[in-house]
Short mmCIF file of C-alpha atoms and ligand atoms in Angstrom, two decimals:
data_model
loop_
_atom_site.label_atom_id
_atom_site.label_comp_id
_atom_site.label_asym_id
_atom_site.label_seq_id
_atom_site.Cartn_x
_atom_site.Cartn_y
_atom_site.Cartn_z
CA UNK T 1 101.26 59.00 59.19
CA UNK T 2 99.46 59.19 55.50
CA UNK T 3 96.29 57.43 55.38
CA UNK T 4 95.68 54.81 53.15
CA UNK T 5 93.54 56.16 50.07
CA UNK T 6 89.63 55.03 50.34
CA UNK T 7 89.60 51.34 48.82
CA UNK T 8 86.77 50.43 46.58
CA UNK T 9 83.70 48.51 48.58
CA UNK T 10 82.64 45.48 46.60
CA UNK T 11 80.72 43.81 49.54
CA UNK T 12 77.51 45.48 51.39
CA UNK T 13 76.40 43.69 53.90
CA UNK T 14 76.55 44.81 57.56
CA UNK T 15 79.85 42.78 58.46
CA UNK T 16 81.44 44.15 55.37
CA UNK T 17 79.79 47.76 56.02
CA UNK T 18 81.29 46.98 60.20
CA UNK T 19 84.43 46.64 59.16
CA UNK T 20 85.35 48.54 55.96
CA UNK T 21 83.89 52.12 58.87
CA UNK T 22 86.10 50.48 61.82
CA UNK T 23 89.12 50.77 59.98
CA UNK T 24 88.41 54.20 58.81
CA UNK T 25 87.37 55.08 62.08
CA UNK T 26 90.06 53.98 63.56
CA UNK T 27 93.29 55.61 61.01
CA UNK T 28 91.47 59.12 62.24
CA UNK T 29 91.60 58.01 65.78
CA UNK T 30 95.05 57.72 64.99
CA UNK T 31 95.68 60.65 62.95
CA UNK T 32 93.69 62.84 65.96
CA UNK T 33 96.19 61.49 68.61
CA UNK T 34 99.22 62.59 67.06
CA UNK T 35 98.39 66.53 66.27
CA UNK T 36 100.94 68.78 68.17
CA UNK T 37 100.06 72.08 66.57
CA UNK T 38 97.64 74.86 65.41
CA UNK T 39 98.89 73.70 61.42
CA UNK T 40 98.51 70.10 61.95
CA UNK T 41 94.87 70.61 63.16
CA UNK T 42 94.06 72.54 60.31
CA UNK T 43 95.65 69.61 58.03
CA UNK T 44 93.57 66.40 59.66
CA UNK T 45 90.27 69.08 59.25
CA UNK T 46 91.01 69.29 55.36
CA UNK T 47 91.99 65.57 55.08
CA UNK T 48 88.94 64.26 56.78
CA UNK T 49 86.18 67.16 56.25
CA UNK T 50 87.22 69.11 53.18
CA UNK T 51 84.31 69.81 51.30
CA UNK T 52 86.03 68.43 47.76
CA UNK T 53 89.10 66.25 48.45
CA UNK T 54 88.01 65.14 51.82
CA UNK T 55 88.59 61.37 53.08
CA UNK T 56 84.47 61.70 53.96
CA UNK T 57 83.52 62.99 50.73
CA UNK T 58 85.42 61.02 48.89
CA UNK T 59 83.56 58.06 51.43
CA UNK T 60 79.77 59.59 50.19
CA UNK T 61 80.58 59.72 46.67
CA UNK T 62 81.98 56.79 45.86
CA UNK T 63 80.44 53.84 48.14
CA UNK T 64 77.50 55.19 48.60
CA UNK T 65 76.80 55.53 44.81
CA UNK T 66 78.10 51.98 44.52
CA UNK T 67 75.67 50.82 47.23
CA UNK T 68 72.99 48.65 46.19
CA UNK T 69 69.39 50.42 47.13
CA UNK T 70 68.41 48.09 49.92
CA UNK T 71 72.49 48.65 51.48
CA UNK T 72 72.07 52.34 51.31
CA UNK T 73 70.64 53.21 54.43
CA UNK T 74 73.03 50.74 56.79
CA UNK T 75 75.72 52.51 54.70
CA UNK T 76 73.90 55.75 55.37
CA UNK T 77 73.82 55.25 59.39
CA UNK T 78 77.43 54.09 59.78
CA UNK T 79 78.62 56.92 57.49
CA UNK T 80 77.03 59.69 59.69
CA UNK T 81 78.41 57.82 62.81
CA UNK T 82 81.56 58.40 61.55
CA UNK T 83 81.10 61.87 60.15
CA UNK T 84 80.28 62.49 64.55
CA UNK T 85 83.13 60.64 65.27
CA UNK T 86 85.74 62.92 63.19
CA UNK T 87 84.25 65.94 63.93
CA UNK T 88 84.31 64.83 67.43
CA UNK T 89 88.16 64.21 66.96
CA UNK T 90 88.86 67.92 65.48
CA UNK T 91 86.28 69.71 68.15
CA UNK T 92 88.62 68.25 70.99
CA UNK T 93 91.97 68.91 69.01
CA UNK T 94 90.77 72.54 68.97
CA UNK T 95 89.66 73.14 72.45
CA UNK T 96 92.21 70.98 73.86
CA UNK T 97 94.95 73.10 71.58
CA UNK T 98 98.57 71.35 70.82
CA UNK T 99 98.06 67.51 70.94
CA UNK T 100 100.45 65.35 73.41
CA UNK T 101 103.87 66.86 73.13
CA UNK T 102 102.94 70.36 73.25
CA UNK T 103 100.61 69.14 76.74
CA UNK T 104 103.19 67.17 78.34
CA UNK T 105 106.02 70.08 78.21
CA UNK T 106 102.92 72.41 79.78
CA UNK T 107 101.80 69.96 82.10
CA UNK T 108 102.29 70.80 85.84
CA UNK T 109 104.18 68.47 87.88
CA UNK T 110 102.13 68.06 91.15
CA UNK T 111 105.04 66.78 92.34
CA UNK T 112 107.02 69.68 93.13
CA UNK T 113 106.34 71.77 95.81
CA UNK T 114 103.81 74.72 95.66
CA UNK T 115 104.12 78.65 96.53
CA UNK T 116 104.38 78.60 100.49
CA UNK T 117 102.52 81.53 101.52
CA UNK T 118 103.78 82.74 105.28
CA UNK T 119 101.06 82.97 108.16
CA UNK T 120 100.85 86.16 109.33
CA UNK T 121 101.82 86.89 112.99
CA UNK T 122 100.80 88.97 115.81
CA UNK T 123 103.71 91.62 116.34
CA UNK T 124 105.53 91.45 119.58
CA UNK T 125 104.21 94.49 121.04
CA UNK T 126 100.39 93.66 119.73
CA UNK T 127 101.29 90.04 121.55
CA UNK T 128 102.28 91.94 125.01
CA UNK T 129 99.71 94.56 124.47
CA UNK T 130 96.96 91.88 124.22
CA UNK T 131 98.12 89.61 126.99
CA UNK T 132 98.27 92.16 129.36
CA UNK T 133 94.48 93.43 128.65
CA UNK T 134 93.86 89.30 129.17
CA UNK T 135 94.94 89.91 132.52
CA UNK T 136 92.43 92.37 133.18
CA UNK T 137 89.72 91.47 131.44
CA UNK T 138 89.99 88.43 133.06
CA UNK T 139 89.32 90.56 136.15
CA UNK T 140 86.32 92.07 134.76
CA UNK T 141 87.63 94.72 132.92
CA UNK T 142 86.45 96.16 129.51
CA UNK T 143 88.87 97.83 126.89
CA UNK T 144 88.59 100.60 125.59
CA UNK T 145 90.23 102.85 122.91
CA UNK T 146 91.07 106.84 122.59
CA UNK T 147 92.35 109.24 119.82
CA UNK T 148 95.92 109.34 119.20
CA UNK T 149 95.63 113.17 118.16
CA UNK T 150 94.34 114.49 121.17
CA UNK T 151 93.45 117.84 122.29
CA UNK T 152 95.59 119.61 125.20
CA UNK T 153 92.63 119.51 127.37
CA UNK T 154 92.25 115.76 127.27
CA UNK T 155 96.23 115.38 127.35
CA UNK T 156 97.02 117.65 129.89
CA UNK T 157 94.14 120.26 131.49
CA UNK T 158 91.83 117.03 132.67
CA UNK T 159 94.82 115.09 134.10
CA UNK T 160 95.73 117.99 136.36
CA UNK T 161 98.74 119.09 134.66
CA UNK T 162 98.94 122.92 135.71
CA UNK T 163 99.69 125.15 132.67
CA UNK T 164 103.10 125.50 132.87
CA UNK T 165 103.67 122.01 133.18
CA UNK T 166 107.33 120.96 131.51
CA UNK T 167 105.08 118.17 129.75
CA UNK T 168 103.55 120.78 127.78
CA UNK T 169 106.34 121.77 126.38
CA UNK T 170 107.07 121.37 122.61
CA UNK T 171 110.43 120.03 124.03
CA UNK T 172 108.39 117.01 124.93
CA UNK T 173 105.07 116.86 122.81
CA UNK T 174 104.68 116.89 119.59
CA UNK T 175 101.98 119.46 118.62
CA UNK T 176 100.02 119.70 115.69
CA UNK T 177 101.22 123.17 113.70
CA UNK T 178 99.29 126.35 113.06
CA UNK T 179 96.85 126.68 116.04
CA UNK T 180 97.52 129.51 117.98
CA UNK T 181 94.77 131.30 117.38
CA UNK T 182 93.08 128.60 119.08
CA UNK T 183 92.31 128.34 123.03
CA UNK T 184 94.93 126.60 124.47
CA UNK T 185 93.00 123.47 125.96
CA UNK T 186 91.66 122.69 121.92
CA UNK T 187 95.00 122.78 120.74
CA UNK T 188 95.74 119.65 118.98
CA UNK T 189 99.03 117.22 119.71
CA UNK T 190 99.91 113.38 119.65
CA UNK T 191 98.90 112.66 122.73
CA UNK T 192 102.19 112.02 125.42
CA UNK T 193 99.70 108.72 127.19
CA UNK T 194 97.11 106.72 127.25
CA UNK T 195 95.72 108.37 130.75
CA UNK T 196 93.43 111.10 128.66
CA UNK T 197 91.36 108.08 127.78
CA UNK T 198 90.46 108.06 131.40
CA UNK T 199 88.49 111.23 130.73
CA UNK T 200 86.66 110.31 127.77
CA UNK T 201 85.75 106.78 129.56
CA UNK T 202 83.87 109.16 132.54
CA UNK T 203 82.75 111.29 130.26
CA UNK T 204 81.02 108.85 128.85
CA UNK T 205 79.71 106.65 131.81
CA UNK T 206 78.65 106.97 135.27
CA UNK T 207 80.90 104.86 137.77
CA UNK T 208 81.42 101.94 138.47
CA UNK T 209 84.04 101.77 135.91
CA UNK T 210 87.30 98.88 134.95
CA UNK T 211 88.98 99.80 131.98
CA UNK T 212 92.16 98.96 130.36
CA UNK T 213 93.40 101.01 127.51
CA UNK T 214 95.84 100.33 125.32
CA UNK T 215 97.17 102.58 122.76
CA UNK T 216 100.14 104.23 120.77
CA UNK T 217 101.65 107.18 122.73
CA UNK T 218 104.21 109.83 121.01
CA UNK T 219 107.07 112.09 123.12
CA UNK T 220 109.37 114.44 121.31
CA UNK T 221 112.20 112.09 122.76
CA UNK T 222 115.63 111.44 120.93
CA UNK T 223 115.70 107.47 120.12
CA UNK T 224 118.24 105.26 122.01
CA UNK T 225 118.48 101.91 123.05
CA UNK T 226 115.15 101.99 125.80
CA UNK T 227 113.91 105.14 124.37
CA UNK T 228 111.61 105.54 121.23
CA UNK T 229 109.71 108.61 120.27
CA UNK T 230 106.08 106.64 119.33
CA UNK T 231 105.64 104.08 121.93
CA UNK T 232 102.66 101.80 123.78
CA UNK T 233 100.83 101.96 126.89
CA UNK T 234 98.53 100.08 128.26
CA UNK T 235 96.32 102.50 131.05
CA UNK T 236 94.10 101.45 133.71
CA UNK T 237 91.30 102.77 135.88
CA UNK T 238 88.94 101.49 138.37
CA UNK T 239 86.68 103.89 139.86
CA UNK T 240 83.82 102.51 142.40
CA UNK T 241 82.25 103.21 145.94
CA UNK T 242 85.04 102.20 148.43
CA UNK T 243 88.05 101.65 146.31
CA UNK T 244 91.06 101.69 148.32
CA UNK T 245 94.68 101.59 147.89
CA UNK T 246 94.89 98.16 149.31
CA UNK T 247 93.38 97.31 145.68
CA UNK T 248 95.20 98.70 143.45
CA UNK T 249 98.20 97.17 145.77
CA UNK T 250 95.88 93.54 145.28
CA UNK T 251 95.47 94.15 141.83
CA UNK T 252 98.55 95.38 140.25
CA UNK T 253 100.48 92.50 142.73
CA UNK T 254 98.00 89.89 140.60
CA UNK T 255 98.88 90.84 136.96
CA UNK T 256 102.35 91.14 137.71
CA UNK T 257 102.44 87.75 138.60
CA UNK T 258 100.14 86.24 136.22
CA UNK T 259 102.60 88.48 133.43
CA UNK T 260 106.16 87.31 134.68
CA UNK T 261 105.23 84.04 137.40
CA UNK T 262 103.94 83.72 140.21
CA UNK T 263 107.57 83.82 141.89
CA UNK T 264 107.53 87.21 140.95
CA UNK T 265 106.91 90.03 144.10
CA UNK T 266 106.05 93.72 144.30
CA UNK T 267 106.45 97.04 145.66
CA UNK T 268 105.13 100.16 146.17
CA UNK T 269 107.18 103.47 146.11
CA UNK T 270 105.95 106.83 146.69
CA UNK T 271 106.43 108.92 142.89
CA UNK T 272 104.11 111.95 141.54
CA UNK T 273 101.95 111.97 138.95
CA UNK T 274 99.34 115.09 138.88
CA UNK T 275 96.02 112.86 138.42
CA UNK T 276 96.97 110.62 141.22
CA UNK T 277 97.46 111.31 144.54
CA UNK T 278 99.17 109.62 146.31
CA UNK T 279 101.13 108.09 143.09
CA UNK T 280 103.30 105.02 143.61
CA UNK T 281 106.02 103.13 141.03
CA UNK T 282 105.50 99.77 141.09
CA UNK T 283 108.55 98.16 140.80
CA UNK T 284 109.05 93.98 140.63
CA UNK T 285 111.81 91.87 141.71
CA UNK T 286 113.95 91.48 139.13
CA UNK T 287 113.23 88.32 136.81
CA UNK T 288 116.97 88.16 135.65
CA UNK T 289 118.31 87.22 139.17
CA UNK T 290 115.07 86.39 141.01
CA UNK T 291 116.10 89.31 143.18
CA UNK T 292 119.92 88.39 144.25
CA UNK T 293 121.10 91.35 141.95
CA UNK T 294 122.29 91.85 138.97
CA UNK T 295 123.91 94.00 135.88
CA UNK T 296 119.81 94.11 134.83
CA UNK T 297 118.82 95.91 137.79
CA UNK T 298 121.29 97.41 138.96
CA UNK T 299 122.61 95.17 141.38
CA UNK T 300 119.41 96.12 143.72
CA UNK T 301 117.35 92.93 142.93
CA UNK T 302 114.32 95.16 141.67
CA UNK T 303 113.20 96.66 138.18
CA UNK T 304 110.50 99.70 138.28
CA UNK T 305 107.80 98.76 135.58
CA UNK T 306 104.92 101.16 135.85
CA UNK T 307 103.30 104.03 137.72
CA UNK T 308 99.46 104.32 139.69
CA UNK T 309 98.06 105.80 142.25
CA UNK T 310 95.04 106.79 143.63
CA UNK T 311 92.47 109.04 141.06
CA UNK T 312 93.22 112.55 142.16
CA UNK T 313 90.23 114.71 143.58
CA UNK T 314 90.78 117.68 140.80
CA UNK T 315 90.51 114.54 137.65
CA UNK T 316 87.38 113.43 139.34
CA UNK T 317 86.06 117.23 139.37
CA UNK T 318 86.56 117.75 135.59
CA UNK T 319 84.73 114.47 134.90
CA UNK T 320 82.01 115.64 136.91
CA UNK T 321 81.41 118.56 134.54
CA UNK T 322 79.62 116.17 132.44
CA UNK T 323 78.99 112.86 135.10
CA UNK T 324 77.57 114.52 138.62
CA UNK T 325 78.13 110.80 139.79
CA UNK T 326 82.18 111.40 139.95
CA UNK T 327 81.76 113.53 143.30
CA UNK T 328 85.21 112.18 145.32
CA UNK T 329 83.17 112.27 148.72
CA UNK T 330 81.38 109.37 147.05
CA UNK T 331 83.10 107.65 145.09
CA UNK T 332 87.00 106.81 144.75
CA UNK T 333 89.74 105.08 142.25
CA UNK T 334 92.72 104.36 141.07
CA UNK T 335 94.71 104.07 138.00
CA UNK T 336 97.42 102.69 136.77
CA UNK T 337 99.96 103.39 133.28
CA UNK T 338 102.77 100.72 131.84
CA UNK T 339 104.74 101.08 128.84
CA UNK T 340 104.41 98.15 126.38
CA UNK T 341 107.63 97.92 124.76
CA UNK T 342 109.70 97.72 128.19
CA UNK T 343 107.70 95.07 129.52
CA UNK T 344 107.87 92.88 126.15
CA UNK T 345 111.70 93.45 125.67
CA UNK T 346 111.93 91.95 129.50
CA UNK T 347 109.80 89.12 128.70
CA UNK T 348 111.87 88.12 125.56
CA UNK T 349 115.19 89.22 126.49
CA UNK T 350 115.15 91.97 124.16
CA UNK T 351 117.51 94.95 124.42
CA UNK T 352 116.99 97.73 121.45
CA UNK T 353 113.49 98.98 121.16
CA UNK T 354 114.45 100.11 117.78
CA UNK T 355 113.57 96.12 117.01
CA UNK T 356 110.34 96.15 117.16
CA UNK T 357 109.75 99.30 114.54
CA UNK T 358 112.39 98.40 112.25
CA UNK T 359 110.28 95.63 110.09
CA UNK T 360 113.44 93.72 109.88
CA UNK T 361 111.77 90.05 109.30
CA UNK T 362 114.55 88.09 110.95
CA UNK T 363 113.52 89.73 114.23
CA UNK T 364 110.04 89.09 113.51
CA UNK T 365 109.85 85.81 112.17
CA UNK T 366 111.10 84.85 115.48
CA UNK T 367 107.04 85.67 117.38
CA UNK T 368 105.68 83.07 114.99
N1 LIG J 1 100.59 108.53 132.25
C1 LIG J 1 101.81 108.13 132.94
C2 LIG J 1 102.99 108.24 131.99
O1 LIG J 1 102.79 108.24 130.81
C3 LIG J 1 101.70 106.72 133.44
C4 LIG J 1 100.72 106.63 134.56
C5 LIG J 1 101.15 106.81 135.86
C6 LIG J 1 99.40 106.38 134.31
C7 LIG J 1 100.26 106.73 136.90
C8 LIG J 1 98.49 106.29 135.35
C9 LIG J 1 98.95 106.47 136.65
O2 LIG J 1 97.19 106.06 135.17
O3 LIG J 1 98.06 106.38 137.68
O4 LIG J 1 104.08 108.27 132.42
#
């Protein structure tokens, strides 16, 4: 809109001065309100505040000359009010940039809906891992951790494996290149289990001693459906005055149920392992058929899920190299392995352990 030009004042009195500033105050309230861009800013500045052909200077020169002496000051007051009030106007068109157009296409529409940003998840295997350590520590076990480069003595030497041991084997273990200058037991490798953490736990402390440790385990293994070369265990030991087979029966029997029901039975068959001896398989009636039989297991009504036994004499010897207190006349154990993956893909029906290192989100958007 144009303004009108500045009329002449003939009247000075204070309802005259009122309303001759209200209506000026009011066409640059006006003017203000419609400004939509960066040019049209600059053009209400120059109307109202140029220093020569400004609406305001135009306002000082002529009524204020024309005031009578004793109307100058009232004239005076309302003329700086206004001189605020436009100013005002163009400080808030600046900051505020484009006027109401411009602002309404930018506006956002709180309406629509906003960025949805997924939860994260625990991973399958990180679910099974911890609920089976709940298990245990709710027996009184700690957990504990180990290296997943480990060195051959740890791996192997300490757990009784005898040197030429088929384990040790490159077929089988994935070694860390370039060491053969090297003593044998400091050669480096991934380690093949979780069980050399059973070393560095006595090691550390004197008996008594409940651990769990779970960990990432690597075998030089081809990868099928039930077979992946890095892989999880979850290891066990318990290691006290008196500990007897009849507790690692007790125990293992207890977090088998509290993992798959407490329909769920056990039992013990004789394997080898070289740190235990004896070494049992524990295997579990099968949770597919309850135990009639089935394609799952095999039509014999059981499914083997992990091995133990009890701590064999020779593992107790090399701990006792640095803890006198593991002397097998006084003290016994037992200790127990279980592979992670297996028992998850039984608990949620799953049947390639490629899944669960694949990152394919439609597999794991399904653990939320
Ligand atoms: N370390 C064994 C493996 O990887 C599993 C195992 C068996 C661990 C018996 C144990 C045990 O502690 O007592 O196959």
């Amino acid at each position: 809109m144009t303004n009108e030009a500045i009329p002449n004042l003939t009247a000075f009195d204070d309802t005259a001065l009122d309303k001759a500033f209200a209506a000026l105050e009011a066409q640059a309230r006006e003017s203000a309100a419609g400004l939509d861009s960066e040019a049209d800013v600059e053009a209400f500045r120059l109307e109202w505040l140029g220093r020569k052909q400004g609406r305001l200077n135009e306002v000082s020169g002529r009524w204020l000359k024309a005031a009578p002496p004793e109307a100058k000051k009232a004239l005076g007051v309302r003329f700086n009010a206004l001189k605020e009030v436009v100013e005002g106007l163009l400080d808030a068109a600046l900051a505020g940039g484009p006027g109401d157009a411009a602002l309404k296409a930018e506006a956002i529409d709180i309406t629509l809906p906003g960025t949805r940003r997924l939860t994260g998840a625990e991973h399958p295997i990180t679910r099974t891992m911890n609920e089976i350590v709940g298990v245990f520590a709710a027996l009184g076990y700690s957990v504990g951790v180990g290296p997943e480069v480990e060195t051959d003595y740890y791996n192997f030497e300490s757990m009784n494996f005898p040197p030429g041991h088929p384990a040790r084997d490159t077929q089988d273990t994935l070694v860390v290149a370039g060491q053969d200058r090297k003593p044998l037991r400091d050669r480096l490798l991934l380690r093949t289990h979780t069980s050399p953490v059973q070393m560095r736990t006595m090691e550390q402390q004197p008996p008594p001693v409940r651990i769990v440790i779970p960990g990432k385990v690597h075998r030089n293994d081809a990868a099928d459906a039930t077979h992946s070369p890095i892989f999880h265990q979850v290891e066990g030991l318990c290691v006290d005055a008196n500990i007897t087979f009849s507790d690692l029966k007790g125990t293992l029997d207890h977090a088998m149920k509290a993992l798959f029901g407490s329909a769920v039975k056990t039992r013990f068959f004789p394997s080898f392992f070289p740190f235990t001896e004896p070494s049992a398989d524990v295997q579990i009636s099968c949770i597919f058929c309850g135990g009639k039989g089935c394609r799952k297991c095999k039509q014999s009504g059981w499914i083997e899920l992990l091995g133990c036994g009890m701590v064999d004499p020779a593992v107790f010897a090399f701990a006792a190299e640095k803890q006198p207190a593991y002397d097998a006349k006084q003290i016994s154990g037992f200790a127990f392995g279980m592979g992670v993956e297996r028992i998850a893909m039984m608990k949620y029906g799953i049947s390639e352990i490629g899944s669960f290192f694949a990152g394919d989100m439609r597999f794991l958007s399904q653990f939320v």
